[in-house]
């Protein structure tokens, strides 16, 4: 079984404390060993006991306290990084964190010889302003939370989702082919369309328009974002509540490639 030695783990605290204390004890015995031949049996026993207990009590306590504080600091830094990268309303990534993670993935794939594929979806809530106007901003916030939950419910563990605008979400699907990407997009659209959203007992159907593009080979976040945003515009122009997906990749965007 592998011990967790990450900065936030108790395994690291215990391992460093034990190793450091053992080192202190070894140093104490080594330094004092030059006097051992001249000591009586009783004095030798006391010296060895001192060489053992003093580093154990003082060094062990100091190391444990130090590592415990370092662990607390690591946990605080981790929590702060999570808060800084998360949209406070929907609990998905914010725009900055989303774009940074996607670009980091794409940059990594550009350095590798093997061909990588994937897709980017942009999901926009239809007629969201009217929801705020008719039901209030609190209901609009609840609608965004429901939409975010529905999106996350259709994704795999390695997929990335973020809120990239007021009522706009981005989904990055690494390692998927165009047909599977369209299936994911359509499942998100249907799931949101089928949700029961009735603020104050008044039915308020939700729907989204989704634009998407696939890629196969080197690309950048900006390139696939522009291509997906173009498809989103097509979905909204054609009546909303639909998926417009370009299966040919970000670099080739013929209008005839739109899939509804």
PDB file of C-alpha atoms in Angstrom:
ATOM      1  CA  UNK A   1       0.000   0.000   0.000  1.00  0.00           C
ATOM      2  CA  UNK A   2       1.425   3.382  -1.018  1.00  0.00           C
ATOM      3  CA  UNK A   3       1.529   6.080   1.672  1.00  0.00           C
ATOM      4  CA  UNK A   4       0.066   9.438   0.721  1.00  0.00           C
ATOM      5  CA  UNK A   5       2.922  11.941   1.036  1.00  0.00           C
ATOM      6  CA  UNK A   6       1.146  14.930  -0.477  1.00  0.00           C
ATOM      7  CA  UNK A   7       1.525  18.266   1.372  1.00  0.00           C
ATOM      8  CA  UNK A   8      -2.026  18.033   2.748  1.00  0.00           C
ATOM      9  CA  UNK A   9      -1.768  14.455   4.050  1.00  0.00           C
ATOM     10  CA  UNK A  10      -1.130  13.159   7.555  1.00  0.00           C
ATOM     11  CA  UNK A  11       1.175  10.562   5.990  1.00  0.00           C
ATOM     12  CA  UNK A  12       3.683  13.287   5.156  1.00  0.00           C
ATOM     13  CA  UNK A  13       3.515  14.687   8.701  1.00  0.00           C
ATOM     14  CA  UNK A  14       4.116  11.299  10.297  1.00  0.00           C
ATOM     15  CA  UNK A  15       6.808  10.205   7.816  1.00  0.00           C
ATOM     16  CA  UNK A  16       8.862  13.391   8.130  1.00  0.00           C
ATOM     17  CA  UNK A  17       8.462  13.428  11.915  1.00  0.00           C
ATOM     18  CA  UNK A  18       9.577   9.805  12.227  1.00  0.00           C
ATOM     19  CA  UNK A  19      12.507  10.147   9.806  1.00  0.00           C
ATOM     20  CA  UNK A  20      13.683  13.416  11.336  1.00  0.00           C
ATOM     21  CA  UNK A  21      13.454  12.113  14.885  1.00  0.00           C
ATOM     22  CA  UNK A  22      15.402   8.983  13.940  1.00  0.00           C
ATOM     23  CA  UNK A  23      18.073  11.217  12.400  1.00  0.00           C
ATOM     24  CA  UNK A  24      18.331  13.324  15.561  1.00  0.00           C
ATOM     25  CA  UNK A  25      18.663  10.189  17.699  1.00  0.00           C
ATOM     26  CA  UNK A  26      21.371   8.790  15.422  1.00  0.00           C
ATOM     27  CA  UNK A  27      23.329  12.050  15.577  1.00  0.00           C
ATOM     28  CA  UNK A  28      23.061  12.142  19.379  1.00  0.00           C
ATOM     29  CA  UNK A  29      24.326   8.572  19.696  1.00  0.00           C
ATOM     30  CA  UNK A  30      27.148   9.216  17.229  1.00  0.00           C
ATOM     31  CA  UNK A  31      28.386  12.348  18.982  1.00  0.00           C
ATOM     32  CA  UNK A  32      28.138  10.756  22.428  1.00  0.00           C
ATOM     33  CA  UNK A  33      29.631   7.432  21.343  1.00  0.00           C
ATOM     34  CA  UNK A  34      33.169   8.785  21.726  1.00  0.00           C
ATOM     35  CA  UNK A  35      32.565   9.000  25.501  1.00  0.00           C
ATOM     36  CA  UNK A  36      30.981   5.550  25.887  1.00  0.00           C
ATOM     37  CA  UNK A  37      34.267   3.610  26.420  1.00  0.00           C
ATOM     38  CA  UNK A  38      35.112   5.769  29.447  1.00  0.00           C
ATOM     39  CA  UNK A  39      31.767   5.440  31.231  1.00  0.00           C
ATOM     40  CA  UNK A  40      30.713   3.027  33.905  1.00  0.00           C
ATOM     41  CA  UNK A  41      27.839   0.649  33.046  1.00  0.00           C
ATOM     42  CA  UNK A  42      25.365   2.791  34.984  1.00  0.00           C
ATOM     43  CA  UNK A  43      26.618   6.025  33.432  1.00  0.00           C
ATOM     44  CA  UNK A  44      26.571   4.422  29.990  1.00  0.00           C
ATOM     45  CA  UNK A  45      22.961   3.388  30.454  1.00  0.00           C
ATOM     46  CA  UNK A  46      21.989   6.940  31.511  1.00  0.00           C
ATOM     47  CA  UNK A  47      23.871   8.459  28.577  1.00  0.00           C
ATOM     48  CA  UNK A  48      22.204   6.144  26.080  1.00  0.00           C
ATOM     49  CA  UNK A  49      18.787   6.818  27.613  1.00  0.00           C
ATOM     50  CA  UNK A  50      19.434  10.559  27.341  1.00  0.00           C
ATOM     51  CA  UNK A  51      20.598  10.201  23.740  1.00  0.00           C
ATOM     52  CA  UNK A  52      17.338   8.414  22.995  1.00  0.00           C
ATOM     53  CA  UNK A  53      14.786  10.423  24.977  1.00  0.00           C
ATOM     54  CA  UNK A  54      16.049  13.956  24.448  1.00  0.00           C
ATOM     55  CA  UNK A  55      15.863  13.929  20.622  1.00  0.00           C
ATOM     56  CA  UNK A  56      12.657  11.877  20.805  1.00  0.00           C
ATOM     57  CA  UNK A  57      10.854  14.356  23.045  1.00  0.00           C
ATOM     58  CA  UNK A  58      12.295  17.662  21.871  1.00  0.00           C
ATOM     59  CA  UNK A  59      13.118  16.894  18.238  1.00  0.00           C
ATOM     60  CA  UNK A  60      10.029  14.778  17.639  1.00  0.00           C
ATOM     61  CA  UNK A  61       7.713  17.382  19.158  1.00  0.00           C
ATOM     62  CA  UNK A  62       9.308  20.200  17.180  1.00  0.00           C
ATOM     63  CA  UNK A  63       9.152  18.301  13.893  1.00  0.00           C
ATOM     64  CA  UNK A  64       5.536  17.231  14.441  1.00  0.00           C
ATOM     65  CA  UNK A  65       4.464  20.802  15.244  1.00  0.00           C
ATOM     66  CA  UNK A  66       6.362  22.155  12.235  1.00  0.00           C
ATOM     67  CA  UNK A  67       4.911  19.593   9.801  1.00  0.00           C
ATOM     68  CA  UNK A  68       1.416  20.052  11.245  1.00  0.00           C
ATOM     69  CA  UNK A  69       1.634  23.792  10.566  1.00  0.00           C
ATOM     70  CA  UNK A  70       2.966  23.164   7.049  1.00  0.00           C
ATOM     71  CA  UNK A  71       0.030  20.813   6.421  1.00  0.00           C
ATOM     72  CA  UNK A  72      -2.438  23.454   7.599  1.00  0.00           C
ATOM     73  CA  UNK A  73      -0.836  25.991   5.272  1.00  0.00           C
ATOM     74  CA  UNK A  74      -1.009  23.561   2.342  1.00  0.00           C
ATOM     75  CA  UNK A  75      -4.702  22.901   3.021  1.00  0.00           C
ATOM     76  CA  UNK A  76      -5.404  26.645   3.212  1.00  0.00           C
ATOM     77  CA  UNK A  77      -3.581  27.240  -0.073  1.00  0.00           C
ATOM     78  CA  UNK A  78      -5.484  24.394  -1.720  1.00  0.00           C
ATOM     79  CA  UNK A  79      -8.821  25.736  -0.504  1.00  0.00           C
ATOM     80  CA  UNK A  80      -7.960  29.249  -1.661  1.00  0.00           C
ATOM     81  CA  UNK A  81      -6.982  27.976  -5.111  1.00  0.00           C
ATOM     82  CA  UNK A  82     -10.288  26.096  -5.355  1.00  0.00           C
ATOM     83  CA  UNK A  83     -12.258  29.189  -4.333  1.00  0.00           C
ATOM     84  CA  UNK A  84     -10.315  31.359  -6.779  1.00  0.00           C
ATOM     85  CA  UNK A  85     -11.005  28.936  -9.650  1.00  0.00           C
ATOM     86  CA  UNK A  86     -14.683  28.240  -8.886  1.00  0.00           C
ATOM     87  CA  UNK A  87     -17.790  30.175  -9.839  1.00  0.00           C
ATOM     88  CA  UNK A  88     -19.478  30.883  -6.512  1.00  0.00           C
ATOM     89  CA  UNK A  89     -23.023  30.478  -7.853  1.00  0.00           C
ATOM     90  CA  UNK A  90     -22.862  27.307  -9.924  1.00  0.00           C
ATOM     91  CA  UNK A  91     -19.848  25.582  -8.295  1.00  0.00           C
ATOM     92  CA  UNK A  92     -18.195  24.930 -11.673  1.00  0.00           C
ATOM     93  CA  UNK A  93     -14.957  26.506 -12.883  1.00  0.00           C
ATOM     94  CA  UNK A  94     -14.946  30.203 -13.631  1.00  0.00           C
ATOM     95  CA  UNK A  95     -13.949  31.486 -17.064  1.00  0.00           C
ATOM     96  CA  UNK A  96     -10.306  32.082 -16.209  1.00  0.00           C
ATOM     97  CA  UNK A  97      -9.755  28.650 -14.694  1.00  0.00           C
ATOM     98  CA  UNK A  98     -11.691  26.910 -17.477  1.00  0.00           C
ATOM     99  CA  UNK A  99      -9.736  28.539 -20.305  1.00  0.00           C
ATOM    100  CA  UNK A 100      -6.437  27.998 -18.481  1.00  0.00           C
ATOM    101  CA  UNK A 101      -7.058  24.269 -17.992  1.00  0.00           C
ATOM    102  CA  UNK A 102      -8.213  23.731 -21.566  1.00  0.00           C
ATOM    103  CA  UNK A 103      -5.261  25.645 -22.989  1.00  0.00           C
ATOM    104  CA  UNK A 104      -2.872  23.724 -20.724  1.00  0.00           C
ATOM    105  CA  UNK A 105      -4.269  20.445 -22.064  1.00  0.00           C
ATOM    106  CA  UNK A 106      -4.008  21.619 -25.672  1.00  0.00           C
ATOM    107  CA  UNK A 107      -0.468  22.883 -25.149  1.00  0.00           C
ATOM    108  CA  UNK A 108       0.536  19.530 -23.709  1.00  0.00           C
ATOM    109  CA  UNK A 109      -0.934  17.674 -26.681  1.00  0.00           C
ATOM    110  CA  UNK A 110       0.918  19.964 -29.100  1.00  0.00           C
ATOM    111  CA  UNK A 111       4.198  18.758 -27.589  1.00  0.00           C
ATOM    112  CA  UNK A 112       3.363  15.106 -28.178  1.00  0.00           C
ATOM    113  CA  UNK A 113       3.713  13.223 -31.445  1.00  0.00           C
ATOM    114  CA  UNK A 114       0.494  11.225 -31.181  1.00  0.00           C
ATOM    115  CA  UNK A 115      -2.733  12.728 -32.501  1.00  0.00           C
ATOM    116  CA  UNK A 116      -5.228  13.883 -29.882  1.00  0.00           C
ATOM    117  CA  UNK A 117      -8.894  14.604 -30.466  1.00  0.00           C
ATOM    118  CA  UNK A 118     -11.641  16.249 -28.487  1.00  0.00           C
ATOM    119  CA  UNK A 119     -14.389  18.838 -28.601  1.00  0.00           C
ATOM    120  CA  UNK A 120     -15.519  22.121 -27.108  1.00  0.00           C
ATOM    121  CA  UNK A 121     -19.177  22.929 -26.416  1.00  0.00           C
ATOM    122  CA  UNK A 122     -20.592  26.341 -25.617  1.00  0.00           C
ATOM    123  CA  UNK A 123     -23.970  26.165 -23.889  1.00  0.00           C
ATOM    124  CA  UNK A 124     -26.182  29.233 -23.633  1.00  0.00           C
ATOM    125  CA  UNK A 125     -29.463  29.447 -21.687  1.00  0.00           C
ATOM    126  CA  UNK A 126     -32.302  30.497 -23.981  1.00  0.00           C
ATOM    127  CA  UNK A 127     -34.284  33.661 -23.177  1.00  0.00           C
ATOM    128  CA  UNK A 128     -32.547  33.985 -19.830  1.00  0.00           C
ATOM    129  CA  UNK A 129     -33.245  37.699 -19.526  1.00  0.00           C
ATOM    130  CA  UNK A 130     -36.981  37.024 -19.621  1.00  0.00           C
ATOM    131  CA  UNK A 131     -36.605  34.573 -16.704  1.00  0.00           C
ATOM    132  CA  UNK A 132     -34.979  37.311 -14.617  1.00  0.00           C
ATOM    133  CA  UNK A 133     -37.587  39.861 -15.724  1.00  0.00           C
ATOM    134  CA  UNK A 134     -40.631  37.641 -15.052  1.00  0.00           C
ATOM    135  CA  UNK A 135     -39.484  35.718 -11.979  1.00  0.00           C
ATOM    136  CA  UNK A 136     -36.671  37.762 -10.466  1.00  0.00           C
ATOM    137  CA  UNK A 137     -32.937  37.319 -10.260  1.00  0.00           C
ATOM    138  CA  UNK A 138     -33.153  34.768  -7.441  1.00  0.00           C
ATOM    139  CA  UNK A 139     -35.068  32.442  -9.750  1.00  0.00           C
ATOM    140  CA  UNK A 140     -32.561  33.163 -12.487  1.00  0.00           C
ATOM    141  CA  UNK A 141     -29.791  32.089 -10.141  1.00  0.00           C
ATOM    142  CA  UNK A 142     -31.672  28.886  -9.336  1.00  0.00           C
ATOM    143  CA  UNK A 143     -32.073  28.207 -13.051  1.00  0.00           C
ATOM    144  CA  UNK A 144     -28.329  28.582 -13.594  1.00  0.00           C
ATOM    145  CA  UNK A 145     -27.626  26.174 -10.740  1.00  0.00           C
ATOM    146  CA  UNK A 146     -29.985  23.598 -12.248  1.00  0.00           C
ATOM    147  CA  UNK A 147     -28.422  23.981 -15.670  1.00  0.00           C
ATOM    148  CA  UNK A 148     -24.920  23.554 -14.230  1.00  0.00           C
ATOM    149  CA  UNK A 149     -26.016  20.409 -12.357  1.00  0.00           C
ATOM    150  CA  UNK A 150     -27.611  18.986 -15.492  1.00  0.00           C
ATOM    151  CA  UNK A 151     -24.436  19.596 -17.486  1.00  0.00           C
ATOM    152  CA  UNK A 152     -22.208  17.952 -14.885  1.00  0.00           C
ATOM    153  CA  UNK A 153     -24.549  14.982 -14.730  1.00  0.00           C
ATOM    154  CA  UNK A 154     -23.915  14.153 -18.392  1.00  0.00           C
ATOM    155  CA  UNK A 155     -20.116  14.331 -18.262  1.00  0.00           C
ATOM    156  CA  UNK A 156     -17.252  11.934 -17.519  1.00  0.00           C
ATOM    157  CA  UNK A 157     -14.723  12.399 -14.773  1.00  0.00           C
ATOM    158  CA  UNK A 158     -12.053  13.877 -17.065  1.00  0.00           C
ATOM    159  CA  UNK A 159     -14.322  16.401 -18.790  1.00  0.00           C
ATOM    160  CA  UNK A 160     -14.031  20.089 -17.897  1.00  0.00           C
ATOM    161  CA  UNK A 161     -16.981  22.422 -17.345  1.00  0.00           C
ATOM    162  CA  UNK A 162     -16.968  26.118 -16.528  1.00  0.00           C
ATOM    163  CA  UNK A 163     -19.209  29.151 -16.467  1.00  0.00           C
ATOM    164  CA  UNK A 164     -17.749  31.431 -19.118  1.00  0.00           C
ATOM    165  CA  UNK A 165     -20.420  34.144 -19.136  1.00  0.00           C
ATOM    166  CA  UNK A 166     -23.578  35.280 -17.383  1.00  0.00           C
ATOM    167  CA  UNK A 167     -25.746  32.437 -18.679  1.00  0.00           C
ATOM    168  CA  UNK A 168     -23.106  30.722 -20.796  1.00  0.00           C
ATOM    169  CA  UNK A 169     -21.185  27.541 -19.981  1.00  0.00           C
ATOM    170  CA  UNK A 170     -18.242  25.844 -21.640  1.00  0.00           C
ATOM    171  CA  UNK A 171     -17.625  22.098 -21.761  1.00  0.00           C
ATOM    172  CA  UNK A 172     -14.350  20.580 -22.907  1.00  0.00           C
ATOM    173  CA  UNK A 173     -14.399  16.904 -23.899  1.00  0.00           C
ATOM    174  CA  UNK A 174     -10.863  15.533 -24.270  1.00  0.00           C
ATOM    175  CA  UNK A 175     -10.261  12.377 -26.241  1.00  0.00           C
ATOM    176  CA  UNK A 176     -13.710  12.000 -27.819  1.00  0.00           C
ATOM    177  CA  UNK A 177     -14.698  11.687 -31.489  1.00  0.00           C
ATOM    178  CA  UNK A 178     -17.220  14.023 -33.185  1.00  0.00           C
ATOM    179  CA  UNK A 179     -20.129  11.576 -33.034  1.00  0.00           C
ATOM    180  CA  UNK A 180     -19.752  11.029 -29.307  1.00  0.00           C
ATOM    181  CA  UNK A 181     -19.341  14.771 -28.751  1.00  0.00           C
ATOM    182  CA  UNK A 182     -22.650  15.437 -30.488  1.00  0.00           C
ATOM    183  CA  UNK A 183     -24.329  12.739 -28.378  1.00  0.00           C
ATOM    184  CA  UNK A 184     -23.065  14.429 -25.207  1.00  0.00           C
ATOM    185  CA  UNK A 185     -24.277  17.823 -26.403  1.00  0.00           C
ATOM    186  CA  UNK A 186     -27.693  16.460 -27.315  1.00  0.00           C
ATOM    187  CA  UNK A 187     -28.018  14.624 -23.983  1.00  0.00           C
ATOM    188  CA  UNK A 188     -27.279  17.890 -22.161  1.00  0.00           C
ATOM    189  CA  UNK A 189     -29.869  19.755 -24.224  1.00  0.00           C
ATOM    190  CA  UNK A 190     -32.541  17.097 -23.622  1.00  0.00           C
ATOM    191  CA  UNK A 191     -31.795  16.825 -19.909  1.00  0.00           C
ATOM    192  CA  UNK A 192     -32.236  20.560 -19.437  1.00  0.00           C
ATOM    193  CA  UNK A 193     -35.371  20.627 -21.594  1.00  0.00           C
ATOM    194  CA  UNK A 194     -36.935  17.881 -19.457  1.00  0.00           C
ATOM    195  CA  UNK A 195     -36.176  19.491 -16.093  1.00  0.00           C
ATOM    196  CA  UNK A 196     -39.056  20.667 -13.936  1.00  0.00           C
ATOM    197  CA  UNK A 197     -38.413  24.275 -12.993  1.00  0.00           C
ATOM    198  CA  UNK A 198     -41.415  25.919 -11.327  1.00  0.00           C
ATOM    199  CA  UNK A 199     -40.408  28.941  -9.251  1.00  0.00           C
ATOM    200  CA  UNK A 200     -43.265  29.940  -6.956  1.00  0.00           C
ATOM    201  CA  UNK A 201     -45.394  27.160  -8.430  1.00  0.00           C
ATOM    202  CA  UNK A 202     -45.346  28.712 -11.877  1.00  0.00           C
ATOM    203  CA  UNK A 203     -43.910  26.469 -14.615  1.00  0.00           C
ATOM    204  CA  UNK A 204     -40.869  27.983 -16.328  1.00  0.00           C
ATOM    205  CA  UNK A 205     -39.480  25.675 -19.043  1.00  0.00           C
ATOM    206  CA  UNK A 206     -35.723  25.850 -19.488  1.00  0.00           C
ATOM    207  CA  UNK A 207     -33.819  25.232 -22.697  1.00  0.00           C
ATOM    208  CA  UNK A 208     -30.335  25.816 -24.035  1.00  0.00           C
ATOM    209  CA  UNK A 209     -28.684  26.371 -27.367  1.00  0.00           C
ATOM    210  CA  UNK A 210     -25.408  24.533 -27.851  1.00  0.00           C
ATOM    211  CA  UNK A 211     -22.621  25.240 -30.297  1.00  0.00           C
ATOM    212  CA  UNK A 212     -19.737  22.809 -30.589  1.00  0.00           C
ATOM    213  CA  UNK A 213     -16.660  21.956 -32.570  1.00  0.00           C
ATOM    214  CA  UNK A 214     -14.316  19.001 -32.621  1.00  0.00           C
ATOM    215  CA  UNK A 215     -10.583  18.961 -33.140  1.00  0.00           C
ATOM    216  CA  UNK A 216      -8.042  16.378 -34.156  1.00  0.00           C
ATOM    217  CA  UNK A 217      -4.429  17.455 -33.948  1.00  0.00           C
ATOM    218  CA  UNK A 218      -2.728  20.648 -32.739  1.00  0.00           C
ATOM    219  CA  UNK A 219      -4.990  23.607 -31.987  1.00  0.00           C
ATOM    220  CA  UNK A 220      -5.455  26.397 -29.454  1.00  0.00           C
ATOM    221  CA  UNK A 221      -8.261  27.347 -27.113  1.00  0.00           C
ATOM    222  CA  UNK A 222      -8.906  30.538 -29.070  1.00  0.00           C
ATOM    223  CA  UNK A 223      -9.338  28.629 -32.334  1.00  0.00           C
ATOM    224  CA  UNK A 224     -11.812  26.084 -31.012  1.00  0.00           C
ATOM    225  CA  UNK A 225     -13.652  28.737 -28.992  1.00  0.00           C
ATOM    226  CA  UNK A 226     -14.225  30.891 -32.097  1.00  0.00           C
ATOM    227  CA  UNK A 227     -15.440  27.851 -34.048  1.00  0.00           C
ATOM    228  CA  UNK A 228     -17.790  26.707 -31.251  1.00  0.00           C
ATOM    229  CA  UNK A 229     -19.095  30.243 -30.768  1.00  0.00           C
ATOM    230  CA  UNK A 230     -19.916  30.400 -34.489  1.00  0.00           C
ATOM    231  CA  UNK A 231     -21.941  27.213 -34.145  1.00  0.00           C
ATOM    232  CA  UNK A 232     -23.709  28.641 -31.087  1.00  0.00           C
ATOM    233  CA  UNK A 233     -24.745  31.658 -33.136  1.00  0.00           C
ATOM    234  CA  UNK A 234     -26.132  29.290 -35.779  1.00  0.00           C
ATOM    235  CA  UNK A 235     -28.117  27.347 -33.153  1.00  0.00           C
ATOM    236  CA  UNK A 236     -29.679  30.519 -31.756  1.00  0.00           C
ATOM    237  CA  UNK A 237     -30.388  31.946 -35.219  1.00  0.00           C
ATOM    238  CA  UNK A 238     -32.169  28.732 -36.256  1.00  0.00           C
ATOM    239  CA  UNK A 239     -34.662  28.863 -33.401  1.00  0.00           C
ATOM    240  CA  UNK A 240     -32.762  27.937 -30.195  1.00  0.00           C
ATOM    241  CA  UNK A 241     -33.174  24.764 -28.112  1.00  0.00           C
ATOM    242  CA  UNK A 242     -30.897  22.828 -30.447  1.00  0.00           C
ATOM    243  CA  UNK A 243     -27.338  21.659 -31.047  1.00  0.00           C
ATOM    244  CA  UNK A 244     -25.243  23.030 -33.881  1.00  0.00           C
ATOM    245  CA  UNK A 245     -22.054  21.033 -34.121  1.00  0.00           C
ATOM    246  CA  UNK A 246     -19.097  21.178 -36.497  1.00  0.00           C
ATOM    247  CA  UNK A 247     -17.572  17.701 -36.781  1.00  0.00           C
ATOM    248  CA  UNK A 248     -14.743  18.755 -39.091  1.00  0.00           C
ATOM    249  CA  UNK A 249     -12.589  20.621 -36.575  1.00  0.00           C
ATOM    250  CA  UNK A 250     -11.782  24.171 -35.624  1.00  0.00           C
ATOM    251  CA  UNK A 251      -9.642  24.903 -38.656  1.00  0.00           C
ATOM    252  CA  UNK A 252     -12.314  23.905 -41.198  1.00  0.00           C
ATOM    253  CA  UNK A 253     -15.752  25.330 -40.652  1.00  0.00           C
ATOM    254  CA  UNK A 254     -17.896  24.919 -43.775  1.00  0.00           C
ATOM    255  CA  UNK A 255     -21.517  25.896 -43.270  1.00  0.00           C
ATOM    256  CA  UNK A 256     -22.640  22.588 -44.763  1.00  0.00           C
ATOM    257  CA  UNK A 257     -21.063  20.713 -41.821  1.00  0.00           C
ATOM    258  CA  UNK A 258     -23.638  21.917 -39.306  1.00  0.00           C
ATOM    259  CA  UNK A 259     -25.495  19.062 -37.603  1.00  0.00           C
ATOM    260  CA  UNK A 260     -28.865  19.651 -35.975  1.00  0.00           C
TER     261      UNK A 260
END
